[in-house]
């Protein structure tokens, strides 16, 4: 299992609750929505073992969040509506709530999050690709991936490229999106500045798309921005991600790598990855690499990272050839 800090929010919640026990978990679930319970439960069902160090990290992260976010958490919108309903007559209640909605309290982007992907794709098909990118960058990677599946290959690549180039979205741009969407779904959007798009967003979305689709998108993106495309490729699967590869796949990868190359690649690797690799080669070969690492002099970081990327490229090639399966790549196949 990867580091706790690299897990998604739902996965971190699952690990923490597994550490806290069934009684505490049941009490927490009672306070969550059905969707949240389903999401965390799915993560729990995929966990067979929580390492001791991860359990400690989970508890420490929880304690730190308690200090950082101490206070009272409420749903202000629901609270206000209930208070208005209890303190006013029916006619006045309707007038006040209608005024609140008219002043921009609607949530078009949240409404899109609950809509069928095909319907959203149809809704956006008449919009400019930049508007599509802005809207989709506010959605979950899974939902965005499903929406994109109903678009042409050319449009997918253009929208993904624009998402990669997004940084922050201003209230003025949010207002433009609001005007474009409210005709179709009849609600407004939040006007607060939000962090949207970027390279990491694209990596998340591509990682949850069907095998082969991500590769086709990147090939098209590379035609008009090779530099950005290369950055995305390197982030999609890193050298350290090899720690999560199953033993059979690891052995297949290692057959393609010579000892000198592997030794240099392991120069900056963590103990977990080193042990993973040592457990999948002969004891003699592992001992030789350990000895070589001890006497290996200083190396340029760029030189080590270049060799590590070559190892990653080998793993990705083997996956494309159908010889191995790399876990944790979103919507791709997993071992059963």
Short mmCIF file of C-alpha atoms in Angstrom, two decimals:
data_model
loop_
_atom_site.label_atom_id
_atom_site.label_comp_id
_atom_site.label_asym_id
_atom_site.label_seq_id
_atom_site.Cartn_x
_atom_site.Cartn_y
_atom_site.Cartn_z
CA UNK A 1 0.00 0.00 0.00
CA UNK A 2 1.31 3.47 -0.87
CA UNK A 3 2.09 6.27 1.57
CA UNK A 4 -0.89 7.64 3.55
CA UNK A 5 -0.22 11.17 2.31
CA UNK A 6 -0.58 10.00 -1.32
CA UNK A 7 -4.00 8.41 -0.77
CA UNK A 8 -7.21 10.12 -1.87
CA UNK A 9 -9.42 11.74 0.75
CA UNK A 10 -11.80 8.78 0.74
CA UNK A 11 -8.93 6.30 1.06
CA UNK A 12 -7.45 8.26 3.97
CA UNK A 13 -10.85 8.29 5.69
CA UNK A 14 -11.14 4.52 5.16
CA UNK A 15 -7.71 3.86 6.68
CA UNK A 16 -8.41 6.12 9.66
CA UNK A 17 -11.79 4.51 10.39
CA UNK A 18 -10.32 1.01 10.10
CA UNK A 19 -7.82 2.06 12.76
CA UNK A 20 -10.53 3.51 15.01
CA UNK A 21 -12.72 0.39 14.97
CA UNK A 22 -16.28 -0.64 14.08
CA UNK A 23 -18.08 1.23 16.86
CA UNK A 24 -16.50 4.57 16.01
CA UNK A 25 -16.96 3.97 12.30
CA UNK A 26 -20.68 3.31 12.72
CA UNK A 27 -21.06 6.59 14.60
CA UNK A 28 -19.18 8.48 11.90
CA UNK A 29 -21.22 6.84 9.11
CA UNK A 30 -24.40 8.00 10.87
CA UNK A 31 -23.30 11.60 10.26
CA UNK A 32 -22.37 11.15 6.58
CA UNK A 33 -24.46 11.13 3.42
CA UNK A 34 -25.25 7.83 1.68
CA UNK A 35 -22.86 8.78 -1.14
CA UNK A 36 -20.01 9.43 1.31
CA UNK A 37 -20.64 6.13 3.12
CA UNK A 38 -20.61 4.20 -0.18
CA UNK A 39 -17.41 5.88 -1.32
CA UNK A 40 -15.52 5.19 1.92
CA UNK A 41 -16.92 1.66 2.19
CA UNK A 42 -15.65 0.79 -1.30
CA UNK A 43 -12.19 1.93 -0.26
CA UNK A 44 -12.40 -0.15 2.94
CA UNK A 45 -13.32 -3.27 0.98
CA UNK A 46 -10.11 -2.98 -1.07
CA UNK A 47 -7.88 -2.83 2.01
CA UNK A 48 -6.57 -6.11 3.44
CA UNK A 49 -3.80 -4.78 5.67
CA UNK A 50 -2.90 -1.41 7.22
CA UNK A 51 0.85 -1.25 7.98
CA UNK A 52 1.75 -0.03 11.47
CA UNK A 53 3.56 3.04 10.14
CA UNK A 54 0.54 4.02 8.05
CA UNK A 55 -1.77 3.65 11.06
CA UNK A 56 0.47 5.99 13.07
CA UNK A 57 0.54 8.47 10.16
CA UNK A 58 -3.26 8.36 9.88
CA UNK A 59 -3.77 9.11 13.57
CA UNK A 60 -1.21 11.92 13.47
CA UNK A 61 -2.85 13.46 10.39
CA UNK A 62 -6.23 13.30 12.16
CA UNK A 63 -4.86 15.02 15.26
CA UNK A 64 -3.27 17.73 13.14
CA UNK A 65 -6.50 18.35 11.23
CA UNK A 66 -8.35 18.68 14.53
CA UNK A 67 -6.02 21.50 15.51
CA UNK A 68 -6.15 23.21 12.12
CA UNK A 69 -9.91 22.97 11.64
CA UNK A 70 -11.20 23.24 15.19
CA UNK A 71 -14.65 24.77 15.54
CA UNK A 72 -18.12 24.08 14.23
CA UNK A 73 -18.82 22.75 10.72
CA UNK A 74 -22.30 23.34 9.35
CA UNK A 75 -24.13 23.43 6.03
CA UNK A 76 -24.95 27.13 6.05
CA UNK A 77 -27.46 26.88 3.21
CA UNK A 78 -29.53 24.13 4.84
CA UNK A 79 -29.32 25.82 8.24
CA UNK A 80 -30.58 29.14 6.85
CA UNK A 81 -33.44 27.53 4.92
CA UNK A 82 -34.62 25.55 7.95
CA UNK A 83 -34.40 28.61 10.17
CA UNK A 84 -36.38 30.70 7.67
CA UNK A 85 -39.03 27.99 7.37
CA UNK A 86 -39.49 27.77 11.15
CA UNK A 87 -39.50 31.52 11.86
CA UNK A 88 -41.71 32.86 9.06
CA UNK A 89 -45.05 32.23 7.41
CA UNK A 90 -45.40 30.30 4.17
CA UNK A 91 -45.70 33.34 1.88
CA UNK A 92 -42.82 35.22 3.47
CA UNK A 93 -40.68 32.07 3.43
CA UNK A 94 -41.19 31.66 -0.32
CA UNK A 95 -40.39 35.33 -0.98
CA UNK A 96 -37.15 35.24 1.03
CA UNK A 97 -35.94 31.96 -0.49
CA UNK A 98 -36.77 33.15 -4.00
CA UNK A 99 -34.75 36.31 -3.39
CA UNK A 100 -31.81 34.29 -2.12
CA UNK A 101 -31.84 32.12 -5.22
CA UNK A 102 -32.14 35.20 -7.46
CA UNK A 103 -29.06 36.71 -5.80
CA UNK A 104 -26.89 33.79 -6.89
CA UNK A 105 -27.29 31.09 -4.28
CA UNK A 106 -27.77 28.37 -6.92
CA UNK A 107 -25.20 25.71 -7.74
CA UNK A 108 -25.03 24.91 -11.45
CA UNK A 109 -21.68 23.16 -11.24
CA UNK A 110 -22.90 20.97 -8.39
CA UNK A 111 -26.01 20.18 -10.44
CA UNK A 112 -23.78 19.02 -13.30
CA UNK A 113 -22.01 16.68 -10.87
CA UNK A 114 -25.29 14.74 -10.47
CA UNK A 115 -26.27 14.70 -14.14
CA UNK A 116 -25.81 11.79 -16.53
CA UNK A 117 -22.47 12.10 -18.41
CA UNK A 118 -24.14 11.87 -21.82
CA UNK A 119 -26.56 14.65 -20.87
CA UNK A 120 -23.69 16.88 -19.73
CA UNK A 121 -21.80 16.19 -22.97
CA UNK A 122 -24.88 17.19 -24.97
CA UNK A 123 -25.28 20.29 -22.79
CA UNK A 124 -21.71 21.41 -23.42
CA UNK A 125 -21.32 20.46 -27.09
CA UNK A 126 -22.41 23.91 -28.28
CA UNK A 127 -20.05 25.71 -25.90
CA UNK A 128 -16.52 26.86 -26.68
CA UNK A 129 -13.81 24.30 -25.73
CA UNK A 130 -12.46 26.76 -23.16
CA UNK A 131 -15.87 26.88 -21.46
CA UNK A 132 -16.00 23.08 -21.56
CA UNK A 133 -12.57 22.94 -19.92
CA UNK A 134 -13.61 25.36 -17.18
CA UNK A 135 -16.77 23.42 -16.40
CA UNK A 136 -15.18 19.95 -16.50
CA UNK A 137 -12.21 21.00 -14.39
CA UNK A 138 -14.61 21.62 -11.49
CA UNK A 139 -15.94 18.05 -11.65
CA UNK A 140 -14.46 14.85 -10.23
CA UNK A 141 -11.94 13.07 -12.49
CA UNK A 142 -14.28 10.06 -12.77
CA UNK A 143 -17.25 12.19 -13.87
CA UNK A 144 -15.12 14.21 -16.28
CA UNK A 145 -13.72 11.04 -17.83
CA UNK A 146 -17.23 9.67 -18.44
CA UNK A 147 -18.39 12.96 -19.94
CA UNK A 148 -15.39 13.09 -22.28
CA UNK A 149 -16.15 9.55 -23.48
CA UNK A 150 -19.16 10.97 -25.35
CA UNK A 151 -17.05 13.54 -27.23
CA UNK A 152 -14.99 13.18 -30.40
CA UNK A 153 -11.31 12.25 -30.13
CA UNK A 154 -10.27 15.68 -31.42
CA UNK A 155 -12.48 17.52 -28.93
CA UNK A 156 -11.31 15.33 -26.03
CA UNK A 157 -7.70 16.25 -26.71
CA UNK A 158 -8.42 19.96 -27.08
CA UNK A 159 -10.45 20.11 -23.86
CA UNK A 160 -7.83 18.16 -21.91
CA UNK A 161 -5.10 20.47 -23.19
CA UNK A 162 -7.07 23.52 -22.07
CA UNK A 163 -7.65 21.96 -18.62
CA UNK A 164 -3.91 21.40 -18.33
CA UNK A 165 -3.30 25.09 -18.98
CA UNK A 166 -5.87 26.32 -16.44
CA UNK A 167 -4.73 27.72 -13.11
CA UNK A 168 -7.23 29.84 -11.19
CA UNK A 169 -10.65 30.97 -12.23
CA UNK A 170 -11.86 34.46 -11.38
CA UNK A 171 -15.37 35.47 -10.22
CA UNK A 172 -15.89 37.19 -13.58
CA UNK A 173 -15.25 33.98 -15.50
CA UNK A 174 -17.50 32.07 -13.09
CA UNK A 175 -20.20 34.62 -13.91
CA UNK A 176 -19.77 33.92 -17.62
CA UNK A 177 -20.13 30.19 -17.02
CA UNK A 178 -23.19 30.87 -14.90
CA UNK A 179 -24.85 32.81 -17.73
CA UNK A 180 -24.00 30.07 -20.22
CA UNK A 181 -25.42 27.29 -18.04
CA UNK A 182 -28.42 28.81 -16.30
CA UNK A 183 -30.40 28.86 -19.57
CA UNK A 184 -30.12 25.08 -19.65
CA UNK A 185 -30.41 23.96 -16.04
CA UNK A 186 -31.90 27.03 -14.40
CA UNK A 187 -29.45 27.57 -11.55
CA UNK A 188 -26.52 29.86 -10.78
CA UNK A 189 -23.01 28.99 -9.66
CA UNK A 190 -20.77 29.98 -6.77
CA UNK A 191 -18.90 33.25 -7.36
CA UNK A 192 -15.91 32.48 -5.12
CA UNK A 193 -12.55 32.04 -6.78
CA UNK A 194 -11.71 28.37 -7.15
CA UNK A 195 -8.59 26.36 -7.97
CA UNK A 196 -9.32 24.49 -11.20
CA UNK A 197 -7.54 22.62 -13.94
CA UNK A 198 -3.80 22.18 -14.19
CA UNK A 199 -1.46 19.29 -14.96
CA UNK A 200 -2.46 17.27 -11.87
CA UNK A 201 -6.14 17.50 -12.82
CA UNK A 202 -5.40 16.08 -16.27
CA UNK A 203 -3.31 13.27 -14.75
CA UNK A 204 -6.23 12.33 -12.47
CA UNK A 205 -8.73 12.35 -15.33
CA UNK A 206 -6.55 10.35 -17.71
CA UNK A 207 -5.81 7.83 -14.98
CA UNK A 208 -9.51 7.02 -14.72
CA UNK A 209 -10.23 6.63 -18.43
CA UNK A 210 -10.37 3.36 -20.34
CA UNK A 211 -7.08 1.77 -21.35
CA UNK A 212 -5.83 3.21 -24.64
CA UNK A 213 -8.01 6.33 -24.55
CA UNK A 214 -5.47 8.22 -22.44
CA UNK A 215 -2.69 7.26 -24.86
CA UNK A 216 -4.66 8.55 -27.88
CA UNK A 217 -5.40 11.84 -26.12
CA UNK A 218 -1.74 12.37 -25.26
CA UNK A 219 -0.65 11.58 -28.82
CA UNK A 220 -2.95 14.32 -30.12
CA UNK A 221 -1.93 16.77 -27.39
CA UNK A 222 1.72 16.16 -28.24
CA UNK A 223 1.15 17.57 -31.72
CA UNK A 224 0.58 21.09 -30.40
CA UNK A 225 2.45 21.06 -27.05
CA UNK A 226 5.08 18.31 -26.66
CA UNK A 227 6.51 19.88 -23.48
CA UNK A 228 3.24 19.87 -21.52
CA UNK A 229 2.39 16.40 -22.81
CA UNK A 230 5.74 15.03 -21.60
CA UNK A 231 5.17 16.50 -18.13
CA UNK A 232 1.75 14.82 -17.99
CA UNK A 233 3.21 11.48 -19.11
CA UNK A 234 5.87 11.56 -16.39
CA UNK A 235 3.29 12.31 -13.70
CA UNK A 236 0.88 9.56 -14.76
CA UNK A 237 3.15 6.79 -13.53
CA UNK A 238 6.33 7.41 -11.54
CA UNK A 239 9.29 5.26 -10.60
CA UNK A 240 8.11 5.01 -6.99
CA UNK A 241 4.69 3.76 -8.19
CA UNK A 242 6.44 0.49 -9.02
CA UNK A 243 6.17 -0.39 -5.33
CA UNK A 244 2.49 -1.21 -5.93
CA UNK A 245 3.13 -3.51 -8.92
CA UNK A 246 2.38 -7.18 -8.26
CA UNK A 247 5.32 -9.60 -8.09
CA UNK A 248 4.69 -11.27 -11.44
CA UNK A 249 4.58 -7.93 -13.25
CA UNK A 250 7.66 -6.74 -11.38
CA UNK A 251 9.61 -9.81 -12.49
CA UNK A 252 8.55 -9.17 -16.10
CA UNK A 253 9.80 -5.59 -15.86
CA UNK A 254 13.10 -6.55 -14.23
CA UNK A 255 13.89 -8.99 -17.06
CA UNK A 256 14.18 -5.95 -19.35
CA UNK A 257 16.63 -4.05 -17.09
CA UNK A 258 20.32 -4.74 -16.67
CA UNK A 259 22.02 -4.70 -13.27
CA UNK A 260 23.96 -1.44 -13.78
CA UNK A 261 20.82 0.38 -14.86
CA UNK A 262 18.83 -0.97 -11.92
CA UNK A 263 21.55 -0.07 -9.41
CA UNK A 264 21.66 3.55 -10.57
CA UNK A 265 17.85 3.80 -10.59
CA UNK A 266 17.77 2.64 -6.96
CA UNK A 267 20.24 5.34 -5.87
CA UNK A 268 17.44 7.59 -4.53
CA UNK A 269 14.73 4.93 -4.05
CA UNK A 270 13.03 4.38 -0.71
CA UNK A 271 13.49 1.19 1.30
CA UNK A 272 10.00 -0.04 0.41
CA UNK A 273 10.74 0.00 -3.32
CA UNK A 274 14.23 -1.46 -2.84
CA UNK A 275 12.79 -4.34 -0.81
CA UNK A 276 10.08 -4.87 -3.42
CA UNK A 277 12.71 -5.25 -6.14
CA UNK A 278 15.12 -7.33 -4.02
CA UNK A 279 12.29 -9.76 -3.25
CA UNK A 280 11.76 -10.32 -6.97
CA UNK A 281 15.34 -11.12 -7.98
CA UNK A 282 17.72 -13.81 -6.82
CA UNK A 283 19.32 -13.44 -3.42
CA UNK A 284 22.76 -13.27 -5.06
CA UNK A 285 21.69 -10.51 -7.47
CA UNK A 286 20.09 -8.56 -4.61
CA UNK A 287 23.27 -8.82 -2.52
CA UNK A 288 25.40 -7.63 -5.43
CA UNK A 289 23.20 -4.58 -6.01
CA UNK A 290 23.26 -3.75 -2.28
CA UNK A 291 27.05 -3.91 -2.30
CA UNK A 292 27.24 -1.77 -5.45
CA UNK A 293 24.94 0.83 -3.90
CA UNK A 294 27.19 1.07 -0.84
CA UNK A 295 30.24 1.90 -2.93
CA UNK A 296 28.45 3.92 -5.61
CA UNK A 297 29.83 7.43 -5.58
CA UNK A 298 27.83 10.69 -5.92
CA UNK A 299 25.70 10.90 -9.04
CA UNK A 300 23.85 13.80 -10.62
CA UNK A 301 20.18 13.71 -9.67
CA UNK A 302 19.26 14.34 -13.31
CA UNK A 303 21.24 11.25 -14.32
CA UNK A 304 19.44 9.08 -11.76
CA UNK A 305 16.02 10.47 -12.71
CA UNK A 306 16.74 9.79 -16.40
CA UNK A 307 17.42 6.11 -15.68
CA UNK A 308 14.34 5.90 -13.43
CA UNK A 309 12.22 7.31 -16.26
CA UNK A 310 13.67 4.71 -18.62
CA UNK A 311 12.49 2.01 -16.20
CA UNK A 312 9.04 3.61 -16.09
CA UNK A 313 8.94 3.75 -19.90
CA UNK A 314 9.71 0.02 -20.00
CA UNK A 315 6.85 -0.69 -17.59
CA UNK A 316 4.42 1.43 -19.63
CA UNK A 317 5.51 -0.28 -22.85
CA UNK A 318 4.95 -3.71 -21.33
CA UNK A 319 1.48 -2.63 -20.23
CA UNK A 320 0.65 -1.36 -23.73
CA UNK A 321 1.78 -4.72 -25.07
CA UNK A 322 -0.60 -6.45 -22.67
CA UNK A 323 2.19 -8.28 -20.83
CA UNK A 324 1.56 -6.68 -17.42
CA UNK A 325 -1.10 -4.70 -15.58
CA UNK A 326 -0.12 -1.59 -13.66
CA UNK A 327 -2.47 -1.13 -10.69
CA UNK A 328 -3.80 2.22 -9.53
CA UNK A 329 -4.34 3.48 -13.08
CA UNK A 330 -7.99 4.46 -12.53
CA UNK A 331 -10.50 2.84 -14.86
CA UNK A 332 -8.04 0.30 -16.17
CA UNK A 333 -8.28 -3.42 -15.51
CA UNK A 334 -7.20 -4.73 -12.12
CA UNK A 335 -6.03 -8.17 -11.11
CA UNK A 336 -8.73 -10.54 -9.82
#
